[in-house]
Structure formats: structure tokens, C-alpha cells
Amino acid sequence: MLNSKIDKATGFEKRFENIGTVVYENSTSGSKAVAKEIADLIRVKQSQKQPCILGLATGSSPKGLYSELVRLHKEEGLSFKNVISFNLDEYYPMQPDSVNSYVRFMNELLFNHVDILPENCHVPDGTLSKEEIANYCTAYEAKIEALGGIDLQILGIGGNGHIGFNESGSLQNSKTRLVALDHITRVAASSDFLGLNNTPRTAITLGVKVIMEAQRVILMAWGEGKSNIIKQSVEGQVTNLVPASFLQEHGNVTFVLDKEASSKLTRVNTPWLVEKIEWTDKLIRKAVLGLAQHLKKPILMLTDADYIENGMSDLLADSGPAYDINIKIFNRLQNTITGWPGGKPNADDSKRPERAEPSKKRVLIFSPHPDDDVISMGGTFKRLQEQGHDVHIGYQTSGNIAVSDAEALRFAAFVCDYNDKFGIKNVEAENIFKKALDFLHNKKGSEIDIPEVRHIKGLIRKGEAQAASHFIGLDDTHIHFMELPFYETGAIEKMPLGDEDIKITMDLIDKIKPHQIYAAGDLADPHGTHKVCLDAIFRAVKELKPKKYMDDCWVWLYRGAWQEWGVDEIEMAVPMSPDQVLDKRHGIFKHQSQKDGVVFLGTDSREFWQRAEDRNKETAEVYHQLGLAHYAAMEAFVRWHF
């Protein structure tokens, strides 16, 4: 059984955490630990000749869990014949064979791969008439109750704290029912349905009451995007505004997190408030910069009293007085700022983030989608090119699913009109257009595009990426379209990272032999494209490490349109003038298909150029508030050591 890490002797963590939490290095190890507990429970029940009643969840969080359970079945003989499962929820209305059906999700990820009896698999029925739902929900709960209740309930957590589809406002005694989905929930799911307009407004969900009656509950959360709601659920008050907080009143619950999801917990984010710690350079920087931001003071204005009154007297005793600590941290932050991201030639580089030599570097920028480069580091990209470095860009995926159907039709029609205007007879082009037109006019919600439509969408994004790279100053020999196979499913759900993905990545690195690699370090979603693309780079770099040229290769991580590095993490900050901010905006504008109603905006209604601009300005403002020079904007990077 998983155990919480609350120290009952000191009570340190219990002051903050009201739910037992276990933090793993990553989602893979966390998922394996949960799978082991489930397997142990199944086997105990088998030895007692009893059924094992599992409450199961869907979404991205349990994917690794189900993969490990399938492995345990196939490789270690774990039988599911005594398992009876009840899923938390289902969209309504929803046909079981729909690509977004939770029936299909469970079949494809678990049920079809183990020996569970079909009659023992229960998923709420999304095909009922509304008049039938109330009685159906009562019967669903009655089945669970007749079996003695759920032995182990698996949960994920929504961005607003929902468990199942028990949204904000749900009561602790709520029963299984049809619910209206919160706008935040619908926006989060909209990418699966290719737009908010196609996303269901209602769902059937197991009630909070049944969840709370389970003998054991495990909630899994992965990624930085879940860190804020995890902190509210674990450390905040019990409130129906955050339904996951109800679990504080359950007697046998554990939150299983990866490092990123746990990052806002007090014991992780500010451990000096929890227990006596060893003050490393990294923790000192984090604490001092956090204190300055909390008090809204420049670093050099912090006093001994500020340290003492905010739980940092140990640091003051070890390394004080405050002025000595302040000046050290101020200088370190000052040294992250550089207008020479490729290194400044013929300069003392002992306090600069990048090496001076070689003065002309080979640079390889990896972009997961065809616009992440200019959105995330467009200013740095342009500066590297202008300062004479040999800059290459590797677009890792086609990004075709982010192009709207209307945009695809517009471009296909343009080809036909172009041919007609200039008297070019091209029957094949006309046939492709007619085929695409017929498909898109009859396309069902979330139906996977036919190859012709996917190719059109991919060509649109390829052309935009070329236009942006040309704007930066690159020629076509320095623009590389990798089209990693894992991405090319035509659906939101991608294939696992494969050997061919790694080989393509290695081949490009080996061809260029870069002194610098830039890669997207977004880790908000452990199953997202950015994370998979980053894993491909990490694995490729490690494979290539024995090669001599890799001794001179540094890897810098940028972040995308969704988040930014914390100021305590930043190792290189590249400032931008107002004119450079406008240049970056114009580069982003080359990606016309991603403006004005883009498919995957997420919960943020701003367009990507607005998010990037605001984020870069906010980074510059943070530096200024801490007492450093005031720039119009800044792009931030963290170095990855391999």
C-alpha cells in the first residue's frame, strides 16, 4: 500500500497537507506503484475467493496505469477474472463507438487486453434518453452497493478540482446523476473534440457520496498544469468549490503525484517552512527571490527582519547578514542577462551564460509544432541569426491537426482556382479538392481526417513555417521538416515514441553537429506533444553523447505559449527592445492558420502572439521589480546538462 510521507513525530508536513501525498520522479514510476497496489489487491481478493470492485477513471492521468496493468497481465500472469469495474463517468450524449467515448477508451487501453469478463465492465450509458437517466443512475449505484461498495477508487483531477464530473458546486452527498459541464472542463476537453462547439455540455457522473464511500481512494495527477489545484485540494479548506478537497475527510486516501504536479506544495516549494534544511545554492536563490517577490521589494532592499519574519532565520544564521546574501543573489541574477545568446565574441565569458568561443556557432532549434520556435523564442532566434551564427530549425511534427477544416478547404480551392485562371488542366487536383470537400461536408464530430485533408493541412503549416523562417533570415537549406511518425495519427491521441522518431532526431543532430541545441521544455502535460518531442531529443542526445562533437554541445530549454520558467530557474535571459518585440510579433503572424479562432487555444482566450508578448513582458517586469534593468521584454532559458 502506498503511504503518505507525513512525519507524525514532528508534525511538520501535517501543518500544511491534509491529505497523504506521495511524490514520484515521474508519471511512469507513479503509475507503476499504483498498478502494484491494484495487483496486490486483486490477488488478495482472489485468495479470499471474493470479487475485487474497482472504480476506474479516464483522461490522461490513468493511461500509464492501464498500460502497466496490461503488462502485469501479459508478462506476470495477473488475472482480472474476479474484477468488477465501475467507471466514473461518460459524456452525454455519447455513442459507445465514438472516438471520444469512455467505453472505447477503456476497451482500447485496458479491457480488450486483459481477461476481465465483459459483463463485469460497467461504464455509464451515454445513449439513454434523458427520461431514462435518473432510474439508470439509481440502478448504477445499487449495483455497487449490492457488491459491498468500491474496494479501490482511482481518480484524476480537473483543473477546477473536479473528481469524476463532479464540478465546482457539487455537494458531498451528491449522487450519480446527469450534470452540466463547467466551461473550464469543456475548454480543457475541446482539443479532443476539435473545438469547443463540438464538445458535450453534459455528462453522467458517479456522485461524490459513492466516491467517499470507497474503502480506498487514490488520486493521480501528473504535470505542472495540475500543481495549483493539487495545492488547493491538499492544503486548502474543504469546500465544494474544489470537490477534490472533500477527500480530506476520507480516512484512506493518497494523492500520487509526479515532481511537477507536487511543485506548489509547501514542503516542495518552500521546504524551509516545513523543516530544517541544508541551504544549497539552488534553495538560497529560490528562497531569496521568492521573498523579494512576496514582499514586492528589490533584492538589495531585503532586511534581516524580512528574513526572520518569513521563516528564513536559519539562512540568515548560516549565511547572513542579509546584505551579503542579497548581493550574491543579485549578482547571480544579473549574470543571467545577455544580449548575446550565442556567446559574445572576444569577451570575458566567466560570468556569462554562454561561451565566447567558437564565435560562430552551429545552432539547432527544435520546434515541436511549426510555430513554437517564433512564439517561444522568436527574439532569440532572430538575434542568433543576425549575430552570424549558423542557425538551423528542425520542425518536429507537421502540426496538421491544428488547422481548421475551413482553412483546408480554402487552400484546396485556391489550387483549383489558380489552375483554372492560368489554364492549367489538373484533373488530379480537382479530384482531390472534390474528395476533400465531400469528406468535410459530411464529417462527423472528431472523425479522423482522410489522408488528403491531412496532407493539405500539413502543407499549410509547412508553408507558414517557411515564411516565418525566411522572415528570420534562414534559407531553405537550414529549414528541416522532420515529420516524426509518432504524431501522424490524424487524431489527438498519438502513438508512443518509437525508434524511428529517435533515429530521425539523431540523424539531424549528427548532420549539423551543433554547439547549441534549443528545445521546448514545456512539461505541463506529460502526455502532450511537447513532452514527447522533448523526450525524443533527450534520448537522441544521450545516444549521441559518446561522439566527440557532443562535448561542445549545450542544450537550452525554452518554454512555449503556456507557461514560463520561474525567475529562480532562469539561467539565460535574452532582453528585447520594443522594436524586437514587434519583429517577433510579425514572425508569429506568418502563421496565419493559427490566428483568429485557432483550434487549440485551451483555457486562455488570448491568441498565441498575445500570450507570448505578455509573458515576455512579465518576465522583464519581474527582473525590474527585483532591482535590475528595465527591458521591454525577455525570453528565458534553462540549461539541461546531459
mmCIF file of C-alpha atoms in Angstrom, residues 262-561:
data_model
loop_
_atom_site.group_PDB
_atom_site.id
_atom_site.type_symbol
_atom_site.label_atom_id
_atom_site.label_comp_id
_atom_site.label_asym_id
_atom_site.label_seq_id
_atom_site.Cartn_x
_atom_site.Cartn_y
_atom_site.Cartn_z
ATOM 1 C CA SER A 262 3.748 18.485 -6.473
ATOM 2 C CA SER A 263 5.777 21.612 -7.194
ATOM 3 C CA LYS A 264 3.427 24.070 -5.457
ATOM 4 C CA LEU A 265 3.034 22.047 -2.235
ATOM 5 C CA THR A 266 4.567 23.893 0.697
ATOM 6 C CA ARG A 267 7.006 21.115 1.557
ATOM 7 C CA VAL A 268 8.262 21.107 -2.035
ATOM 8 C CA ASN A 269 8.061 24.776 -2.959
ATOM 9 C CA THR A 270 9.198 26.277 0.365
ATOM 10 C CA PRO A 271 10.658 23.381 2.385
ATOM 11 C CA TRP A 272 12.321 25.755 4.865
ATOM 12 C CA LEU A 273 8.847 26.485 6.255
ATOM 13 C CA VAL A 274 8.359 22.780 6.974
ATOM 14 C CA GLU A 275 11.611 21.534 8.422
ATOM 15 C CA LYS A 276 15.245 22.386 8.951
ATOM 16 C CA ILE A 277 17.035 22.068 5.619
ATOM 17 C CA GLU A 278 20.523 22.206 4.197
ATOM 18 C CA TRP A 279 20.749 25.523 2.373
ATOM 19 C CA THR A 280 22.089 24.712 -1.088
ATOM 20 C CA ASP A 281 22.817 27.452 -3.636
ATOM 21 C CA LYS A 282 19.661 26.486 -5.535
ATOM 22 C CA LEU A 283 17.454 26.724 -2.433
ATOM 23 C CA ILE A 284 19.016 30.015 -1.345
ATOM 24 C CA ARG A 285 18.287 31.535 -4.733
ATOM 25 C CA LYS A 286 14.731 30.207 -4.717
ATOM 26 C CA ALA A 287 14.070 31.460 -1.183
ATOM 27 C CA VAL A 288 15.552 34.930 -1.611
ATOM 28 C CA LEU A 289 13.933 35.625 -4.968
ATOM 29 C CA GLY A 290 10.633 34.277 -3.647
ATOM 30 C CA LEU A 291 10.897 36.530 -0.592
ATOM 31 C CA ALA A 292 11.622 39.595 -2.717
ATOM 32 C CA GLN A 293 8.658 38.846 -4.969
ATOM 33 C CA HIS A 294 6.372 38.169 -2.000
ATOM 34 C CA LEU A 295 7.312 41.457 -0.337
ATOM 35 C CA LYS A 296 7.445 43.308 -3.686
ATOM 36 C CA LYS A 297 10.918 44.564 -2.827
ATOM 37 C CA PRO A 298 14.122 44.776 -4.884
ATOM 38 C CA ILE A 299 16.609 42.114 -3.798
ATOM 39 C CA LEU A 300 19.042 44.651 -2.366
ATOM 40 C CA MET A 301 16.304 46.172 -0.173
ATOM 41 C CA LEU A 302 15.643 42.985 1.815
ATOM 42 C CA THR A 303 16.494 43.265 5.526
ATOM 43 C CA ASP A 304 17.386 40.888 8.324
ATOM 44 C CA ALA A 305 13.876 41.423 9.674
ATOM 45 C CA ASP A 306 12.366 40.351 6.335
ATOM 46 C CA TYR A 307 14.267 37.061 6.517
ATOM 47 C CA ILE A 308 13.356 36.402 10.165
ATOM 48 C CA GLU A 309 9.664 37.282 9.801
ATOM 49 C CA ASN A 310 9.276 34.975 6.803
ATOM 50 C CA GLY A 311 10.715 31.755 8.187
ATOM 51 C CA MET A 312 14.264 32.205 6.881
ATOM 52 C CA SER A 313 16.164 32.892 10.098
ATOM 53 C CA ASP A 314 18.171 29.662 9.575
ATOM 54 C CA LEU A 315 19.509 31.055 6.309
ATOM 55 C CA LEU A 316 20.363 34.325 7.997
ATOM 56 C CA ALA A 317 22.241 32.468 10.736
ATOM 57 C CA ASP A 318 24.132 30.328 8.213
ATOM 58 C CA SER A 319 24.974 32.904 5.551
ATOM 59 C CA GLY A 320 23.956 36.355 6.813
ATOM 60 C CA PRO A 321 23.761 39.222 7.233
ATOM 61 C CA ALA A 322 21.010 39.955 4.716
ATOM 62 C CA TYR A 323 23.178 42.312 2.660
ATOM 63 C CA ASP A 324 25.758 39.595 1.955
ATOM 64 C CA ILE A 325 23.090 37.164 0.799
ATOM 65 C CA ASN A 326 21.299 39.850 -1.214
ATOM 66 C CA ILE A 327 24.340 40.975 -3.172
ATOM 67 C CA LYS A 328 25.280 37.381 -4.017
ATOM 68 C CA ILE A 329 21.814 36.595 -5.397
ATOM 69 C CA PHE A 330 21.565 39.971 -7.159
ATOM 70 C CA ASN A 331 24.849 39.400 -8.985
ATOM 71 C CA ARG A 332 23.877 35.891 -9.961
ATOM 72 C CA LEU A 333 20.601 37.083 -11.431
ATOM 73 C CA GLN A 334 22.351 39.976 -13.174
ATOM 74 C CA ASN A 335 24.688 37.487 -14.839
ATOM 75 C CA THR A 336 21.780 35.640 -16.479
ATOM 76 C CA ILE A 337 21.039 38.646 -18.698
ATOM 77 C CA THR A 338 22.734 38.643 -22.084
ATOM 78 C CA GLY A 339 22.111 40.168 -25.485
ATOM 79 C CA TRP A 340 24.398 37.513 -26.957
ATOM 80 C CA PRO A 341 22.577 34.162 -26.677
ATOM 81 C CA GLY A 342 25.257 32.507 -28.804
ATOM 82 C CA GLY A 343 28.034 33.972 -26.658
ATOM 83 C CA LYS A 344 29.814 37.319 -27.091
ATOM 84 C CA PRO A 345 32.986 37.039 -29.205
ATOM 85 C CA ASN A 346 36.286 38.128 -27.664
ATOM 86 C CA ALA A 347 34.642 38.785 -24.287
ATOM 87 C CA ASP A 348 35.256 37.524 -20.766
ATOM 88 C CA ASP A 349 32.656 34.781 -20.539
ATOM 89 C CA SER A 350 33.373 33.721 -16.937
ATOM 90 C CA LYS A 351 30.132 35.360 -15.756
ATOM 91 C CA ARG A 352 28.098 34.998 -18.922
ATOM 92 C CA PRO A 353 25.567 32.216 -19.512
ATOM 93 C CA GLU A 354 27.156 31.186 -22.845
ATOM 94 C CA ARG A 355 30.715 30.620 -24.060
ATOM 95 C CA ALA A 356 32.500 33.188 -26.180
ATOM 96 C CA GLU A 357 34.092 30.534 -28.401
ATOM 97 C CA PRO A 358 33.589 29.442 -31.015
ATOM 98 C CA SER A 359 32.481 32.911 -32.033
ATOM 99 C CA LYS A 360 30.337 31.445 -34.823
ATOM 100 C CA LYS A 361 28.320 28.535 -33.503
ATOM 101 C CA ARG A 362 26.245 25.924 -35.233
ATOM 102 C CA VAL A 363 22.791 26.220 -33.671
ATOM 103 C CA LEU A 364 19.889 23.755 -33.927
ATOM 104 C CA ILE A 365 16.490 24.941 -32.728
ATOM 105 C CA PHE A 366 13.876 22.216 -32.293
ATOM 106 C CA SER A 367 10.237 23.250 -32.601
ATOM 107 C CA PRO A 368 7.573 20.655 -31.622
ATOM 108 C CA HIS A 369 4.930 22.343 -33.793
ATOM 109 C CA PRO A 370 5.632 24.630 -36.759
ATOM 110 C CA ASP A 371 5.177 27.818 -34.714
ATOM 111 C CA ASP A 372 6.686 27.056 -31.293
ATOM 112 C CA ASP A 373 10.033 28.482 -32.366
ATOM 113 C CA VAL A 374 8.802 32.003 -33.086
ATOM 114 C CA ILE A 375 6.189 32.001 -30.315
ATOM 115 C CA SER A 376 8.619 30.917 -27.628
ATOM 116 C CA MET A 377 11.997 32.261 -28.696
ATOM 117 C CA GLY A 378 11.413 34.338 -31.816
ATOM 118 C CA GLY A 379 13.518 37.216 -30.480
ATOM 119 C CA THR A 380 16.444 34.941 -29.608
ATOM 120 C CA PHE A 381 16.071 33.053 -32.904
ATOM 121 C CA LYS A 382 16.372 36.295 -34.876
ATOM 122 C CA ARG A 383 19.257 37.559 -32.764
ATOM 123 C CA LEU A 384 21.244 34.339 -33.232
ATOM 124 C CA GLN A 385 20.821 34.673 -36.995
ATOM 125 C CA GLU A 386 21.698 38.382 -37.027
ATOM 126 C CA GLN A 387 24.820 37.789 -34.917
ATOM 127 C CA GLY A 388 26.244 35.493 -37.568
ATOM 128 C CA HIS A 389 25.646 32.020 -36.179
ATOM 129 C CA ASP A 390 24.871 29.071 -38.434
ATOM 130 C CA VAL A 391 21.244 28.580 -37.383
ATOM 131 C CA HIS A 392 19.116 25.575 -38.326
ATOM 132 C CA ILE A 393 15.494 24.894 -37.395
ATOM 133 C CA GLY A 394 14.008 21.415 -37.003
ATOM 134 C CA TYR A 395 10.204 21.260 -37.099
ATOM 135 C CA GLN A 396 9.466 18.016 -35.304
ATOM 136 C CA THR A 397 5.825 17.499 -36.320
ATOM 137 C CA SER A 398 3.515 18.672 -39.092
ATOM 138 C CA GLY A 399 1.033 20.261 -36.671
ATOM 139 C CA ASN A 400 -1.701 19.356 -39.153
ATOM 140 C CA ILE A 401 -4.470 18.696 -36.624
ATOM 141 C CA ALA A 402 -4.347 22.356 -35.515
ATOM 142 C CA VAL A 403 -5.618 23.607 -38.898
ATOM 143 C CA SER A 404 -9.348 24.180 -39.224
ATOM 144 C CA ASP A 405 -11.392 22.399 -41.872
ATOM 145 C CA ALA A 406 -12.411 25.726 -43.396
ATOM 146 C CA GLU A 407 -8.761 26.720 -43.822
ATOM 147 C CA ALA A 408 -8.007 23.423 -45.566
ATOM 148 C CA LEU A 409 -10.897 23.915 -47.975
ATOM 149 C CA ARG A 410 -9.801 27.475 -48.706
ATOM 150 C CA PHE A 411 -6.326 26.374 -49.738
ATOM 151 C CA ALA A 412 -7.574 23.420 -51.785
ATOM 152 C CA ALA A 413 -9.964 25.734 -53.606
ATOM 153 C CA PHE A 414 -7.116 28.182 -54.244
ATOM 154 C CA VAL A 415 -5.133 25.488 -56.071
ATOM 155 C CA CYS A 416 -8.092 24.735 -58.321
ATOM 156 C CA ASP A 417 -8.774 28.429 -58.950
ATOM 157 C CA TYR A 418 -5.090 29.029 -59.690
ATOM 158 C CA ASN A 419 -5.046 26.236 -62.242
ATOM 159 C CA ASP A 420 -8.251 27.479 -63.833
ATOM 160 C CA LYS A 421 -7.018 31.070 -64.021
ATOM 161 C CA PHE A 422 -3.830 30.133 -65.818
ATOM 162 C CA GLY A 423 -5.351 27.447 -67.996
ATOM 163 C CA ILE A 424 -3.613 24.583 -66.247
ATOM 164 C CA LYS A 425 -5.540 21.358 -66.630
ATOM 165 C CA ASN A 426 -5.044 19.270 -63.495
ATOM 166 C CA VAL A 427 -7.743 16.650 -63.086
ATOM 167 C CA GLU A 428 -5.990 15.121 -60.067
ATOM 168 C CA ALA A 429 -6.019 18.438 -58.168
ATOM 169 C CA GLU A 430 -9.733 18.846 -58.911
ATOM 170 C CA ASN A 431 -10.439 15.291 -57.751
ATOM 171 C CA ILE A 432 -8.531 15.848 -54.503
ATOM 172 C CA PHE A 433 -10.499 19.050 -53.891
ATOM 173 C CA LYS A 434 -13.820 17.327 -54.570
ATOM 174 C CA LYS A 435 -12.868 14.401 -52.336
ATOM 175 C CA ALA A 436 -11.831 16.752 -49.515
ATOM 176 C CA LEU A 437 -14.981 18.854 -49.972
ATOM 177 C CA ASP A 438 -17.229 15.808 -49.846
ATOM 178 C CA PHE A 439 -15.480 14.432 -46.750
ATOM 179 C CA LEU A 440 -15.501 17.690 -44.799
ATOM 180 C CA HIS A 441 -19.158 18.439 -45.602
ATOM 181 C CA ASN A 442 -20.109 15.022 -44.204
ATOM 182 C CA LYS A 443 -17.506 14.847 -41.441
ATOM 183 C CA LYS A 444 -18.789 13.634 -38.094
ATOM 184 C CA GLY A 445 -17.606 15.151 -34.822
ATOM 185 C CA SER A 446 -13.993 14.192 -34.070
ATOM 186 C CA GLU A 447 -13.797 11.947 -37.139
ATOM 187 C CA ILE A 448 -10.201 11.472 -38.272
ATOM 188 C CA ASP A 449 -9.362 13.368 -41.451
ATOM 189 C CA ILE A 450 -8.731 11.402 -44.618
ATOM 190 C CA PRO A 451 -5.066 11.450 -45.787
ATOM 191 C CA GLU A 452 -5.735 14.077 -48.478
ATOM 192 C CA VAL A 453 -7.128 16.540 -45.942
ATOM 193 C CA ARG A 454 -4.283 15.856 -43.516
ATOM 194 C CA HIS A 455 -1.718 16.484 -46.260
ATOM 195 C CA ILE A 456 -3.397 19.781 -47.193
ATOM 196 C CA LYS A 457 -3.351 20.878 -43.560
ATOM 197 C CA GLY A 458 0.276 19.832 -43.203
ATOM 198 C CA LEU A 459 1.265 21.808 -46.313
ATOM 199 C CA ILE A 460 -0.446 24.896 -44.906
ATOM 200 C CA ARG A 461 1.622 24.715 -41.727
ATOM 201 C CA LYS A 462 4.789 23.898 -43.655
ATOM 202 C CA GLY A 463 4.369 26.973 -45.823
ATOM 203 C CA GLU A 464 3.774 29.164 -42.782
ATOM 204 C CA ALA A 465 6.862 27.800 -41.030
ATOM 205 C CA GLN A 466 8.963 28.506 -44.132
ATOM 206 C CA ALA A 467 7.608 32.059 -44.315
ATOM 207 C CA ALA A 468 8.473 32.681 -40.651
ATOM 208 C CA SER A 469 11.967 31.199 -41.053
ATOM 209 C CA HIS A 470 12.580 33.297 -44.176
ATOM 210 C CA PHE A 471 11.486 36.354 -42.180
ATOM 211 C CA ILE A 472 14.118 35.484 -39.588
ATOM 212 C CA GLY A 473 16.712 35.201 -42.359
ATOM 213 C CA LEU A 474 17.112 31.440 -42.926
ATOM 214 C CA ASP A 475 17.308 29.862 -46.358
ATOM 215 C CA ASP A 476 15.622 26.573 -47.226
ATOM 216 C CA THR A 477 18.786 24.516 -46.635
ATOM 217 C CA HIS A 478 18.592 25.450 -42.951
ATOM 218 C CA ILE A 479 14.893 24.540 -42.543
ATOM 219 C CA HIS A 480 14.244 20.869 -41.712
ATOM 220 C CA PHE A 481 10.792 19.247 -41.615
ATOM 221 C CA MET A 482 11.193 16.094 -39.536
ATOM 222 C CA GLU A 483 7.581 14.807 -39.505
ATOM 223 C CA LEU A 484 8.163 12.455 -36.584
ATOM 224 C CA PRO A 485 5.985 9.349 -37.083
ATOM 225 C CA PHE A 486 4.543 9.282 -33.536
ATOM 226 C CA TYR A 487 2.476 12.380 -34.361
ATOM 227 C CA GLU A 488 0.994 11.304 -37.681
ATOM 228 C CA THR A 489 -2.181 9.592 -36.494
ATOM 229 C CA GLY A 490 -4.570 12.281 -37.668
ATOM 230 C CA ALA A 491 -6.057 12.275 -34.158
ATOM 231 C CA ILE A 492 -5.346 13.984 -30.836
ATOM 232 C CA GLU A 493 -4.179 10.653 -29.431
ATOM 233 C CA LYS A 494 -0.652 9.954 -30.629
ATOM 234 C CA MET A 495 1.447 6.826 -30.903
ATOM 235 C CA PRO A 496 4.151 6.136 -28.324
ATOM 236 C CA LEU A 497 7.591 7.495 -29.066
ATOM 237 C CA GLY A 498 9.338 4.960 -31.284
ATOM 238 C CA ASP A 499 12.803 4.063 -32.532
ATOM 239 C CA GLU A 500 12.190 5.830 -35.847
ATOM 240 C CA ASP A 501 11.412 9.096 -34.018
ATOM 241 C CA ILE A 502 14.707 8.809 -32.149
ATOM 242 C CA LYS A 503 16.643 7.944 -35.319
ATOM 243 C CA ILE A 504 15.267 10.953 -37.235
ATOM 244 C CA THR A 505 16.215 13.222 -34.336
ATOM 245 C CA MET A 506 19.688 11.704 -34.013
ATOM 246 C CA ASP A 507 20.310 11.968 -37.760
ATOM 247 C CA LEU A 508 19.543 15.698 -37.778
ATOM 248 C CA ILE A 509 21.764 16.378 -34.763
ATOM 249 C CA ASP A 510 24.548 14.273 -36.286
ATOM 250 C CA LYS A 511 24.247 16.125 -39.589
ATOM 251 C CA ILE A 512 24.546 19.600 -38.062
ATOM 252 C CA LYS A 513 26.853 18.799 -35.115
ATOM 253 C CA PRO A 514 25.544 21.777 -33.144
ATOM 254 C CA HIS A 515 27.281 23.777 -30.445
ATOM 255 C CA GLN A 516 23.833 24.793 -29.181
ATOM 256 C CA ILE A 517 20.521 22.953 -29.163
ATOM 257 C CA TYR A 518 17.324 24.758 -28.214
ATOM 258 C CA ALA A 519 14.312 22.633 -27.257
ATOM 259 C CA ALA A 520 10.810 23.189 -25.859
ATOM 260 C CA GLY A 521 10.843 22.417 -22.139
ATOM 261 C CA ASP A 522 7.083 22.559 -21.556
ATOM 262 C CA LEU A 523 6.132 19.849 -19.074
ATOM 263 C CA ALA A 524 2.600 20.909 -18.182
ATOM 264 C CA ASP A 525 1.115 17.812 -19.793
ATOM 265 C CA PRO A 526 3.231 14.641 -19.509
ATOM 266 C CA HIS A 527 1.331 13.107 -22.427
ATOM 267 C CA GLY A 528 1.426 16.206 -24.675
ATOM 268 C CA THR A 529 3.290 16.640 -27.941
ATOM 269 C CA HIS A 530 5.862 18.987 -26.391
ATOM 270 C CA LYS A 531 6.793 16.393 -23.778
ATOM 271 C CA VAL A 532 7.084 13.585 -26.327
ATOM 272 C CA CYS A 533 9.225 15.768 -28.608
ATOM 273 C CA LEU A 534 11.453 16.693 -25.664
ATOM 274 C CA ASP A 535 11.841 13.035 -24.718
ATOM 275 C CA ALA A 536 12.915 12.308 -28.297
ATOM 276 C CA ILE A 537 15.642 14.971 -28.040
ATOM 277 C CA PHE A 538 16.809 13.790 -24.615
ATOM 278 C CA ARG A 539 17.092 10.202 -25.796
ATOM 279 C CA ALA A 540 18.841 11.216 -29.013
ATOM 280 C CA VAL A 541 21.348 13.414 -27.173
ATOM 281 C CA LYS A 542 22.152 10.648 -24.701
ATOM 282 C CA GLU A 543 22.668 8.168 -27.546
ATOM 283 C CA LEU A 544 25.000 10.607 -29.308
ATOM 284 C CA LYS A 545 26.884 11.631 -26.177
ATOM 285 C CA PRO A 546 29.969 9.439 -26.917
ATOM 286 C CA LYS A 547 30.583 11.377 -30.149
ATOM 287 C CA LYS A 548 33.376 13.945 -29.840
ATOM 288 C CA TYR A 549 31.381 16.930 -31.126
ATOM 289 C CA MET A 550 28.836 16.450 -28.331
ATOM 290 C CA ASP A 551 31.479 17.546 -25.808
ATOM 291 C CA ASP A 552 30.957 21.084 -27.136
ATOM 292 C CA CYS A 553 27.150 20.897 -27.343
ATOM 293 C CA TRP A 554 24.985 22.755 -24.820
ATOM 294 C CA VAL A 555 21.222 22.208 -24.603
ATOM 295 C CA TRP A 556 18.992 25.176 -23.731
ATOM 296 C CA LEU A 557 15.315 24.703 -22.889
ATOM 297 C CA TYR A 558 12.697 27.318 -23.697
ATOM 298 C CA ARG A 559 9.044 27.300 -22.765
ATOM 299 C CA GLY A 560 6.063 27.718 -25.033
ATOM 300 C CA ALA A 561 2.863 29.682 -25.075
#
